[in-house]
Amino acid sequence: MTTDHDLKTVGKTLFGRYDAENIPLFSVSAGVSIEEALEHASCLMGCVRELTLVDSMGDEADVRVWSAHYLGEMAKAIIDDVTIGLKHSRTRP
């Protein structure tokens, strides 16, 4: 039986499609515990929250908005990869 401590990221989530050919620049690494991965995603989302809060009150929006966008993309990739791993673990006997 698989426990939560045995669950790892699968490394199937690609992100950072910034060029004209839509080729992903980054990927989530396989083998990271889901606890560590989700903790990191939470930290990234905390940064997004702070950047967007500051941005809603400031004049220099461009850099912070793009920073928040990239951090949000990273957090989403981590969460998506954890979700794939959880689905795979439930289909295994």
CSV table of C-alpha atoms in Angstrom, one decimal:
chain,number,residue,atom,x,y,z
A,1,MET,CA,0.0,0.0,0.0
A,2,THR,CA,1.3,3.4,-0.9
A,3,THR,CA,1.3,6.0,1.9
A,4,ASP,CA,1.5,9.8,1.5
A,5,HIS,CA,5.2,9.6,2.4
A,6,ASP,CA,5.9,7.4,-0.6
A,7,LEU,CA,4.2,9.7,-3.1
A,8,LYS,CA,6.6,11.7,-5.4
A,9,THR,CA,6.3,14.1,-8.2
A,10,VAL,CA,6.3,12.3,-11.6
A,11,GLY,CA,8.2,14.9,-13.6
A,12,LYS,CA,5.7,15.0,-16.4
A,13,THR,CA,4.6,18.7,-16.2
A,14,LEU,CA,6.3,21.1,-18.5
A,15,PHE,CA,6.0,24.9,-18.4
A,16,GLY,CA,7.5,28.1,-19.6
A,17,ARG,CA,6.3,28.1,-23.2
A,18,TYR,CA,7.8,31.5,-24.1
A,19,ASP,CA,9.0,31.2,-27.7
A,20,ALA,CA,7.2,31.3,-31.0
A,21,GLU,CA,7.4,27.5,-31.3
A,22,ASN,CA,5.7,26.9,-27.9
A,23,ILE,CA,8.5,24.7,-26.6
A,24,PRO,CA,8.6,24.4,-22.8
A,25,LEU,CA,11.7,25.8,-21.2
A,26,PHE,CA,11.2,24.2,-17.7
A,27,SER,CA,9.8,21.0,-16.1
A,28,VAL,CA,9.0,19.8,-12.6
A,29,SER,CA,11.6,17.3,-11.4
A,30,ALA,CA,10.5,13.7,-10.8
A,31,GLY,CA,11.1,12.1,-7.4
A,32,VAL,CA,10.3,15.0,-5.0
A,33,SER,CA,8.0,14.2,-2.1
A,34,ILE,CA,4.5,15.6,-2.6
A,35,GLU,CA,4.8,17.3,0.9
A,36,GLU,CA,8.0,19.2,-0.2
A,37,ALA,CA,6.5,20.0,-3.6
A,38,LEU,CA,3.3,21.4,-2.2
A,39,GLU,CA,5.2,23.3,0.5
A,40,HIS,CA,7.2,25.0,-2.3
A,41,ALA,CA,4.1,25.7,-4.3
A,42,SER,CA,2.6,27.3,-1.2
A,43,CYS,CA,5.7,29.5,-0.9
A,44,LEU,CA,5.5,30.5,-4.5
A,45,MET,CA,1.8,31.4,-4.1
A,46,GLY,CA,2.7,33.5,-1.0
A,47,CYS,CA,5.1,35.5,-3.2
A,48,VAL,CA,2.4,35.9,-5.8
A,49,ARG,CA,0.0,37.2,-3.2
A,50,GLU,CA,2.5,39.7,-1.9
A,51,LEU,CA,3.5,40.9,-5.3
A,52,THR,CA,-0.1,41.4,-6.4
A,53,LEU,CA,-1.0,43.2,-3.2
A,54,VAL,CA,1.9,45.6,-3.5
A,55,ASP,CA,1.1,46.0,-7.2
A,56,SER,CA,-2.5,47.0,-6.5
A,57,MET,CA,-1.2,49.9,-4.5
A,58,GLY,CA,1.8,51.0,-6.6
A,59,ASP,CA,2.8,52.8,-9.7
A,60,GLU,CA,5.5,50.4,-11.0
A,61,ALA,CA,3.2,47.5,-12.0
A,62,ASP,CA,5.0,45.9,-15.0
A,63,VAL,CA,7.9,44.1,-13.3
A,64,ARG,CA,5.8,42.8,-10.4
A,65,VAL,CA,2.9,41.7,-12.6
A,66,TRP,CA,5.3,39.6,-14.7
A,67,SER,CA,7.1,38.3,-11.6
A,68,ALA,CA,3.7,37.2,-10.2
A,69,HIS,CA,2.8,35.6,-13.5
A,70,TYR,CA,6.0,33.5,-13.6
A,71,LEU,CA,5.7,32.5,-10.0
A,72,GLY,CA,2.1,31.5,-10.4
A,73,GLU,CA,3.0,29.4,-13.5
A,74,MET,CA,5.7,27.6,-11.4
A,75,ALA,CA,3.3,26.9,-8.6
A,76,LYS,CA,0.6,25.6,-11.0
A,77,ALA,CA,3.1,23.3,-12.6
A,78,ILE,CA,4.1,21.8,-9.2
A,79,ILE,CA,0.4,21.3,-8.2
A,80,ASP,CA,-0.4,19.8,-11.6
A,81,ASP,CA,2.5,17.3,-11.3
A,82,VAL,CA,1.5,16.3,-7.8
A,83,THR,CA,-2.0,15.7,-9.1
A,84,ILE,CA,-0.7,13.4,-11.8
A,85,GLY,CA,1.3,11.5,-9.3
A,86,LEU,CA,-1.7,11.1,-7.0
A,87,LYS,CA,-3.9,9.8,-9.8
A,88,HIS,CA,-1.2,7.3,-10.8
A,89,SER,CA,-0.9,6.1,-7.2
A,90,ARG,CA,-4.6,5.5,-7.0
A,91,THR,CA,-4.7,3.4,-10.2
A,92,ARG,CA,-1.8,1.1,-9.1
A,93,PRO,CA,-2.7,-2.0,-7.1
